[in-house]
Amino acid sequence: MKNYLQLATMALLIAVITSCGGTNSEKLSGNDFLVTIKTDMGEMKAILYDETPKHKENFIKLAKEGFFDSLLFHRVMTGFMIQGGDPNSKGAESGARLGSGGPGYTIPAEFVKSFFHKKGALSAARQPDQVNPEKSSSGSQFFIVQGRVFSEQETGIDMQALSQSISNLRRNDPDNPLNQELEDSFNEGGDESFRIKAMELADKLSEATGITIKMPEERVGAYTTLGGYPPLDDEYTVFGQVIQGLEVIDSITTVGVDRNNRPFEDVRMYISVEEMPRTEIVKKYGPVYQ
């Protein structure tokens, strides 16, 4: 039984791998900080979310101190994201492996359901769950999502939530007949049969475990138009969004990289923040406060 569950849920996750509301007038009062990320391949503008205050405050502090200036986007993966913020990357020798540096502290996770990994999302990097079960964020490393556009069929169900519901059901309610249905489908037809059956039983699994399996409509809308990378959702803290210069992300992901996904030619960043009225930001960049 245990081997079946491990193999089946792994197959489900492997299959995974191969905002839309109106402007809230209250958010337009007062000032905010507009982030400018200058790179060798263009310039991006971004906002940071009030709903993730620890991450916002920390990012502004580091930017004002010049912490990010001349650091590299040291990890670049086409169709996924660009990552930087490792202080060890400043002056790093060509080919040196990067990604372990930071300011000496982490930040508690700040998950907000309305923020997800659509294209341009500014999200905090972190150590893996095995050594970081609280999913605490790196104090300085972040990534910006490129991702890709997904079909409605791909986004109709949150496959990670589906996998979690199957694991929880097996662990907490082993006598539930849904377990037998899933096991039978796996034994009869392998991975593909199991995936099909799991998706057919999504509503029943959600009811049995209390886990929301259907992807929220706003996420579906973003992932099927703008694009992004859904498997990261609710696992990494999204604390901002690029509001101008999405094409710069695409340009950076065209560079050649080594086996550690470090670009052969350095792509440096220079980050500054400018305080300005929110109404002025909206005037220049559109309804960015959703």
mmCIF file of C-alpha atoms in Angstrom:
data_model
loop_
_atom_site.group_PDB
_atom_site.id
_atom_site.type_symbol
_atom_site.label_atom_id
_atom_site.label_comp_id
_atom_site.label_asym_id
_atom_site.label_seq_id
_atom_site.Cartn_x
_atom_site.Cartn_y
_atom_site.Cartn_z
ATOM 1 C CA MET A 1 0.000 0.000 0.000
ATOM 2 C CA LYS A 2 2.723 2.435 0.954
ATOM 3 C CA ASN A 3 4.618 1.872 -2.287
ATOM 4 C CA TYR A 4 1.423 2.414 -4.264
ATOM 5 C CA LEU A 5 0.772 5.739 -2.559
ATOM 6 C CA GLN A 6 4.324 6.975 -3.020
ATOM 7 C CA LEU A 7 4.431 6.005 -6.686
ATOM 8 C CA ALA A 8 0.972 7.324 -7.478
ATOM 9 C CA THR A 9 1.310 10.706 -5.817
ATOM 10 C CA MET A 10 4.774 11.128 -7.325
ATOM 11 C CA ALA A 11 3.321 10.459 -10.757
ATOM 12 C CA LEU A 12 0.651 13.046 -10.099
ATOM 13 C CA LEU A 13 3.200 15.711 -9.229
ATOM 14 C CA ILE A 14 5.406 14.846 -12.204
ATOM 15 C CA ALA A 15 2.396 15.469 -14.412
ATOM 16 C CA VAL A 16 2.110 18.958 -12.969
ATOM 17 C CA ILE A 17 5.651 19.942 -13.761
ATOM 18 C CA THR A 18 5.701 18.339 -17.482
ATOM 19 C CA SER A 19 -5.274 39.459 -10.766
ATOM 20 C CA CYS A 20 -8.799 40.097 -11.933
ATOM 21 C CA GLY A 21 -10.682 42.219 -9.361
ATOM 22 C CA GLY A 22 -11.378 45.939 -9.448
ATOM 23 C CA THR A 23 -9.257 48.668 -7.900
ATOM 24 C CA ASN A 24 -9.828 49.213 -4.186
ATOM 25 C CA SER A 25 -10.039 52.957 -3.637
ATOM 26 C CA GLU A 26 -8.750 52.585 -0.072
ATOM 27 C CA LYS A 27 -5.451 51.295 -1.441
ATOM 28 C CA LEU A 28 -4.943 54.497 -3.428
ATOM 29 C CA SER A 29 -4.602 56.709 -0.367
ATOM 30 C CA GLY A 30 -1.160 57.812 0.760
ATOM 31 C CA ASN A 31 2.264 57.029 -0.661
ATOM 32 C CA ASP A 32 3.958 53.825 -1.707
ATOM 33 C CA PHE A 33 7.379 52.725 -2.916
ATOM 34 C CA LEU A 34 7.938 52.101 -6.607
ATOM 35 C CA VAL A 35 10.741 49.594 -7.182
ATOM 36 C CA THR A 36 13.072 49.974 -10.162
ATOM 37 C CA ILE A 37 15.159 46.941 -11.137
ATOM 38 C CA LYS A 38 17.799 47.895 -13.683
ATOM 39 C CA THR A 39 19.593 45.079 -15.482
ATOM 40 C CA ASP A 40 22.040 44.675 -18.343
ATOM 41 C CA MET A 41 19.055 43.710 -20.508
ATOM 42 C CA GLY A 42 16.525 46.361 -19.579
ATOM 43 C CA GLU A 43 14.573 47.883 -16.729
ATOM 44 C CA MET A 44 11.612 46.614 -14.716
ATOM 45 C CA LYS A 45 9.218 48.487 -12.419
ATOM 46 C CA ALA A 46 7.496 46.715 -9.541
ATOM 47 C CA ILE A 47 5.270 47.279 -6.542
ATOM 48 C CA LEU A 48 5.437 45.502 -3.178
ATOM 49 C CA TYR A 49 2.364 44.266 -1.329
ATOM 50 C CA ASP A 50 1.166 45.768 1.952
ATOM 51 C CA GLU A 51 -0.275 42.363 2.850
ATOM 52 C CA THR A 52 3.240 40.934 3.164
ATOM 53 C CA PRO A 53 4.660 43.631 5.469
ATOM 54 C CA LYS A 54 7.768 41.807 6.693
ATOM 55 C CA HIS A 55 8.938 41.077 3.154
ATOM 56 C CA LYS A 56 8.058 44.566 1.936
ATOM 57 C CA GLU A 57 9.874 46.322 4.766
ATOM 58 C CA ASN A 58 12.941 44.110 4.368
ATOM 59 C CA PHE A 59 13.162 44.565 0.588
ATOM 60 C CA ILE A 60 12.866 48.350 0.865
ATOM 61 C CA LYS A 61 15.519 48.422 3.603
ATOM 62 C CA LEU A 62 17.993 46.385 1.536
ATOM 63 C CA ALA A 63 17.342 48.412 -1.593
ATOM 64 C CA LYS A 64 17.918 51.705 0.239
ATOM 65 C CA GLU A 65 21.189 50.334 1.623
ATOM 66 C CA GLY A 66 22.353 49.406 -1.898
ATOM 67 C CA PHE A 67 22.513 45.737 -0.901
ATOM 68 C CA PHE A 68 21.323 44.492 -4.305
ATOM 69 C CA ASP A 69 23.483 46.741 -6.453
ATOM 70 C CA SER A 70 25.818 44.801 -8.767
ATOM 71 C CA LEU A 71 24.483 41.402 -7.652
ATOM 72 C CA LEU A 72 23.745 38.823 -10.339
ATOM 73 C CA PHE A 73 20.693 37.016 -11.540
ATOM 74 C CA HIS A 74 22.624 33.853 -10.787
ATOM 75 C CA ARG A 75 19.920 31.299 -11.625
ATOM 76 C CA VAL A 76 17.985 31.583 -14.875
ATOM 77 C CA MET A 77 15.556 28.941 -16.146
ATOM 78 C CA THR A 78 13.551 29.429 -19.327
ATOM 79 C CA GLY A 79 9.833 28.918 -18.792
ATOM 80 C CA PHE A 80 10.303 29.165 -15.038
ATOM 81 C CA MET A 81 11.989 32.178 -13.413
ATOM 82 C CA ILE A 82 15.058 34.387 -12.886
ATOM 83 C CA GLN A 83 16.627 34.424 -9.403
ATOM 84 C CA GLY A 84 19.058 36.783 -7.687
ATOM 85 C CA GLY A 85 19.913 38.456 -4.397
ATOM 86 C CA ASP A 86 22.853 36.308 -3.301
ATOM 87 C CA PRO A 87 25.504 38.702 -1.902
ATOM 88 C CA ASN A 88 28.177 36.147 -2.823
ATOM 89 C CA SER A 89 27.457 36.856 -6.480
ATOM 90 C CA LYS A 90 29.041 40.312 -6.317
ATOM 91 C CA GLY A 91 32.482 39.836 -7.860
ATOM 92 C CA ALA A 92 32.026 36.052 -8.115
ATOM 93 C CA GLU A 93 34.414 34.247 -10.433
ATOM 94 C CA SER A 94 33.065 32.894 -13.678
ATOM 95 C CA GLY A 95 31.490 29.463 -13.186
ATOM 96 C CA ALA A 96 31.396 29.683 -9.386
ATOM 97 C CA ARG A 97 28.321 28.030 -7.936
ATOM 98 C CA LEU A 98 26.031 30.558 -6.278
ATOM 99 C CA GLY A 99 22.783 30.549 -4.326
ATOM 100 C CA SER A 100 23.776 29.939 -0.703
ATOM 101 C CA GLY A 101 24.384 33.537 0.400
ATOM 102 C CA GLY A 102 22.167 35.897 2.350
ATOM 103 C CA PRO A 103 22.141 38.676 4.942
ATOM 104 C CA GLY A 104 22.288 36.262 7.889
ATOM 105 C CA TYR A 105 18.583 35.991 8.665
ATOM 106 C CA THR A 106 15.351 34.622 7.250
ATOM 107 C CA ILE A 107 11.822 36.040 7.102
ATOM 108 C CA PRO A 108 8.697 34.189 8.276
ATOM 109 C CA ALA A 109 6.444 33.072 5.441
ATOM 110 C CA GLU A 110 3.583 35.421 4.583
ATOM 111 C CA PHE A 111 1.211 33.454 2.360
ATOM 112 C CA VAL A 112 -1.734 35.415 0.936
ATOM 113 C CA LYS A 113 -4.237 33.466 -1.177
ATOM 114 C CA SER A 114 -4.843 36.352 -3.569
ATOM 115 C CA PHE A 115 -1.148 36.508 -4.503
ATOM 116 C CA PHE A 116 0.165 33.768 -6.741
ATOM 117 C CA HIS A 117 2.906 33.030 -9.242
ATOM 118 C CA LYS A 118 1.621 34.677 -12.386
ATOM 119 C CA LYS A 119 4.178 36.124 -14.791
ATOM 120 C CA GLY A 120 6.107 38.956 -13.165
ATOM 121 C CA ALA A 121 5.407 37.830 -9.610
ATOM 122 C CA LEU A 122 8.155 38.840 -7.192
ATOM 123 C CA SER A 123 8.601 35.911 -4.817
ATOM 124 C CA ALA A 124 11.007 34.992 -2.023
ATOM 125 C CA ALA A 125 13.465 32.143 -2.515
ATOM 126 C CA ARG A 126 13.941 29.741 0.384
ATOM 127 C CA GLN A 127 15.569 26.544 1.572
ATOM 128 C CA PRO A 128 13.665 23.285 0.836
ATOM 129 C CA ASP A 129 11.068 21.802 3.182
ATOM 130 C CA GLN A 130 13.429 19.117 4.484
ATOM 131 C CA VAL A 131 15.495 21.729 6.322
ATOM 132 C CA ASN A 132 12.880 24.478 6.393
ATOM 133 C CA PRO A 133 9.452 23.044 7.251
ATOM 134 C CA GLU A 134 8.136 26.501 8.185
ATOM 135 C CA LYS A 135 8.878 27.646 4.589
ATOM 136 C CA SER A 136 10.719 30.720 5.885
ATOM 137 C CA SER A 137 12.023 33.021 3.163
ATOM 138 C CA SER A 138 15.600 33.950 2.392
ATOM 139 C CA GLY A 139 16.517 37.344 3.790
ATOM 140 C CA SER A 140 17.610 38.621 0.372
ATOM 141 C CA GLN A 141 17.238 36.098 -2.438
ATOM 142 C CA PHE A 142 14.174 36.457 -4.617
ATOM 143 C CA PHE A 143 12.938 35.328 -7.998
ATOM 144 C CA ILE A 144 10.749 36.816 -10.709
ATOM 145 C CA VAL A 145 8.410 34.431 -12.508
ATOM 146 C CA GLN A 146 8.387 33.917 -16.247
ATOM 147 C CA GLY A 147 6.513 30.627 -16.518
ATOM 148 C CA ARG A 148 4.320 29.946 -19.509
ATOM 149 C CA VAL A 149 0.669 30.137 -20.554
ATOM 150 C CA PHE A 150 -1.343 27.124 -19.398
ATOM 151 C CA SER A 151 -4.487 25.641 -20.925
ATOM 152 C CA GLU A 152 -7.795 25.659 -19.053
ATOM 153 C CA GLN A 153 -7.535 21.889 -18.733
ATOM 154 C CA GLU A 154 -4.174 22.232 -16.994
ATOM 155 C CA THR A 155 -5.416 24.874 -14.569
ATOM 156 C CA GLY A 156 -8.872 23.498 -13.803
ATOM 157 C CA ILE A 157 -7.466 21.455 -10.922
ATOM 158 C CA ASP A 158 -4.709 22.354 -8.503
ATOM 159 C CA MET A 159 -2.637 19.197 -8.898
ATOM 160 C CA GLN A 160 -0.571 19.810 -5.776
ATOM 161 C CA ALA A 161 -3.751 20.153 -3.712
ATOM 162 C CA LEU A 162 -5.110 17.001 -5.363
ATOM 163 C CA SER A 163 -1.950 15.092 -4.442
ATOM 164 C CA GLN A 164 -2.102 16.403 -0.885
ATOM 165 C CA SER A 165 -5.748 15.371 -0.517
ATOM 166 C CA ILE A 166 -4.939 11.808 -1.631
ATOM 167 C CA SER A 167 -2.063 11.572 0.858
ATOM 168 C CA ASN A 168 -4.195 12.977 3.678
ATOM 169 C CA LEU A 169 -7.096 10.645 2.906
ATOM 170 C CA ARG A 170 -4.832 7.607 2.902
ATOM 171 C CA ARG A 171 -3.215 8.638 6.178
ATOM 172 C CA ASN A 172 -6.288 9.867 8.071
ATOM 173 C CA ASP A 173 -9.123 7.772 6.621
ATOM 174 C CA PRO A 174 -7.606 4.544 5.252
ATOM 175 C CA ASP A 175 -10.973 2.762 5.091
ATOM 176 C CA ASN A 176 -12.554 5.339 2.820
ATOM 177 C CA PRO A 177 -13.624 3.576 -0.417
ATOM 178 C CA LEU A 178 -12.029 6.367 -2.471
ATOM 179 C CA ASN A 179 -8.641 4.914 -1.524
ATOM 180 C CA GLN A 180 -9.542 1.594 -3.077
ATOM 181 C CA GLU A 181 -10.809 3.226 -6.256
ATOM 182 C CA LEU A 182 -7.530 5.068 -6.677
ATOM 183 C CA GLU A 183 -5.435 2.019 -5.909
ATOM 184 C CA ASP A 184 -7.418 -0.108 -8.354
ATOM 185 C CA SER A 185 -6.959 2.447 -11.113
ATOM 186 C CA PHE A 186 -3.213 2.541 -10.487
ATOM 187 C CA ASN A 187 -2.908 -1.247 -10.473
ATOM 188 C CA GLU A 188 -4.974 -1.592 -13.625
ATOM 189 C CA GLY A 189 -3.491 1.152 -15.764
ATOM 190 C CA GLY A 190 -0.487 2.694 -14.049
ATOM 191 C CA ASP A 191 0.282 6.387 -13.754
ATOM 192 C CA GLU A 192 -1.998 7.700 -16.485
ATOM 193 C CA SER A 193 -5.007 5.702 -15.301
ATOM 194 C CA PHE A 194 -4.388 6.921 -11.754
ATOM 195 C CA ARG A 195 -4.201 10.578 -12.822
ATOM 196 C CA ILE A 196 -7.445 10.322 -14.765
ATOM 197 C CA LYS A 197 -9.244 8.658 -11.859
ATOM 198 C CA ALA A 198 -7.871 11.175 -9.354
ATOM 199 C CA MET A 199 -9.161 14.066 -11.458
ATOM 200 C CA GLU A 200 -12.541 12.368 -11.815
ATOM 201 C CA LEU A 201 -12.757 12.055 -8.018
ATOM 202 C CA ALA A 202 -11.544 15.614 -7.321
ATOM 203 C CA ASP A 203 -14.859 16.858 -5.929
ATOM 204 C CA LYS A 204 -15.292 13.807 -3.697
ATOM 205 C CA LEU A 205 -11.695 14.044 -2.460
ATOM 206 C CA SER A 206 -12.172 17.707 -1.671
ATOM 207 C CA GLU A 207 -15.335 16.941 0.294
ATOM 208 C CA ALA A 208 -13.671 14.078 2.179
ATOM 209 C CA THR A 209 -10.523 15.989 3.161
ATOM 210 C CA GLY A 210 -11.635 19.622 3.279
ATOM 211 C CA ILE A 211 -8.860 20.591 0.862
ATOM 212 C CA THR A 212 -9.766 22.994 -1.932
ATOM 213 C CA ILE A 213 -8.736 21.262 -5.129
ATOM 214 C CA LYS A 214 -10.273 23.423 -7.836
ATOM 215 C CA MET A 215 -8.006 26.332 -8.742
ATOM 216 C CA PRO A 216 -9.608 29.739 -7.964
ATOM 217 C CA GLU A 217 -11.048 31.491 -11.013
ATOM 218 C CA GLU A 218 -8.722 34.482 -10.729
ATOM 219 C CA ARG A 219 -5.708 32.183 -10.915
ATOM 220 C CA VAL A 220 -7.140 30.292 -13.867
ATOM 221 C CA GLY A 221 -7.758 33.588 -15.649
ATOM 222 C CA ALA A 222 -4.171 34.762 -15.118
ATOM 223 C CA TYR A 223 -2.467 31.476 -15.930
ATOM 224 C CA THR A 224 -4.432 30.978 -19.163
ATOM 225 C CA THR A 225 -3.722 34.509 -20.452
ATOM 226 C CA LEU A 226 -0.656 36.151 -18.914
ATOM 227 C CA GLY A 227 0.954 32.879 -17.828
ATOM 228 C CA GLY A 228 3.037 31.924 -14.819
ATOM 229 C CA TYR A 229 3.988 28.852 -12.821
ATOM 230 C CA PRO A 230 1.169 27.337 -10.674
ATOM 231 C CA PRO A 231 3.217 24.579 -8.920
ATOM 232 C CA LEU A 232 4.899 27.287 -6.812
ATOM 233 C CA ASP A 233 1.645 28.625 -5.381
ATOM 234 C CA ASP A 234 1.228 28.600 -1.598
ATOM 235 C CA GLU A 235 4.756 27.251 -1.234
ATOM 236 C CA TYR A 236 6.781 30.460 -1.657
ATOM 237 C CA THR A 237 5.845 33.950 -0.442
ATOM 238 C CA VAL A 238 4.755 36.253 -3.265
ATOM 239 C CA PHE A 239 5.411 39.798 -2.051
ATOM 240 C CA GLY A 240 5.304 41.956 -5.173
ATOM 241 C CA GLN A 241 4.629 42.216 -8.887
ATOM 242 C CA VAL A 242 6.429 43.598 -11.928
ATOM 243 C CA ILE A 243 4.091 46.197 -13.447
ATOM 244 C CA GLN A 244 6.289 47.277 -16.347
ATOM 245 C CA GLY A 245 9.073 45.491 -18.208
ATOM 246 C CA LEU A 246 7.804 41.913 -18.387
ATOM 247 C CA GLU A 247 9.666 41.630 -21.684
ATOM 248 C CA VAL A 248 12.934 42.052 -19.762
ATOM 249 C CA ILE A 249 12.249 38.739 -18.000
ATOM 250 C CA ASP A 250 11.880 37.083 -21.396
ATOM 251 C CA SER A 251 15.129 38.633 -22.594
ATOM 252 C CA ILE A 252 17.072 37.430 -19.573
ATOM 253 C CA THR A 253 15.795 33.874 -20.001
ATOM 254 C CA THR A 254 17.336 33.712 -23.484
ATOM 255 C CA VAL A 255 20.914 33.793 -22.159
ATOM 256 C CA GLY A 256 23.053 30.676 -22.202
ATOM 257 C CA VAL A 257 23.520 28.980 -18.820
ATOM 258 C CA ASP A 258 25.780 26.333 -17.297
ATOM 259 C CA ARG A 259 24.628 23.110 -15.619
ATOM 260 C CA ASN A 260 23.771 25.070 -12.456
ATOM 261 C CA ASN A 261 21.610 27.473 -14.503
ATOM 262 C CA ARG A 262 24.034 30.343 -13.979
ATOM 263 C CA PRO A 263 24.323 32.554 -17.073
ATOM 264 C CA PHE A 264 27.669 32.350 -18.864
ATOM 265 C CA GLU A 265 27.568 36.131 -19.202
ATOM 266 C CA ASP A 266 26.783 38.025 -15.992
ATOM 267 C CA VAL A 267 23.372 39.684 -15.760
ATOM 268 C CA ARG A 268 23.639 42.291 -13.003
ATOM 269 C CA MET A 269 20.924 44.125 -11.101
ATOM 270 C CA TYR A 270 20.681 47.568 -9.565
ATOM 271 C CA ILE A 271 17.610 48.112 -7.413
ATOM 272 C CA SER A 272 16.255 51.409 -6.132
ATOM 273 C CA VAL A 273 12.993 52.458 -4.478
ATOM 274 C CA GLU A 274 11.186 55.763 -4.871
ATOM 275 C CA GLU A 275 8.426 56.954 -2.589
ATOM 276 C CA MET A 276 5.529 58.499 -4.496
ATOM 277 C CA PRO A 277 1.735 58.884 -4.233
ATOM 278 C CA ARG A 278 -0.177 55.743 -5.107
ATOM 279 C CA THR A 279 -2.413 57.796 -7.376
ATOM 280 C CA GLU A 280 0.684 58.815 -9.343
ATOM 281 C CA ILE A 281 1.770 55.177 -9.683
ATOM 282 C CA VAL A 282 -1.671 54.241 -10.993
ATOM 283 C CA LYS A 283 -1.627 57.201 -13.386
ATOM 284 C CA LYS A 284 1.675 56.021 -14.880
ATOM 285 C CA TYR A 285 1.270 52.235 -14.745
ATOM 286 C CA GLY A 286 -2.452 51.502 -14.656
ATOM 287 C CA PRO A 287 -4.650 49.777 -12.027
ATOM 288 C CA VAL A 288 -1.831 47.919 -10.309
ATOM 289 C CA TYR A 289 -3.524 47.816 -6.875
ATOM 290 C CA GLN A 290 -6.083 45.024 -7.054
#
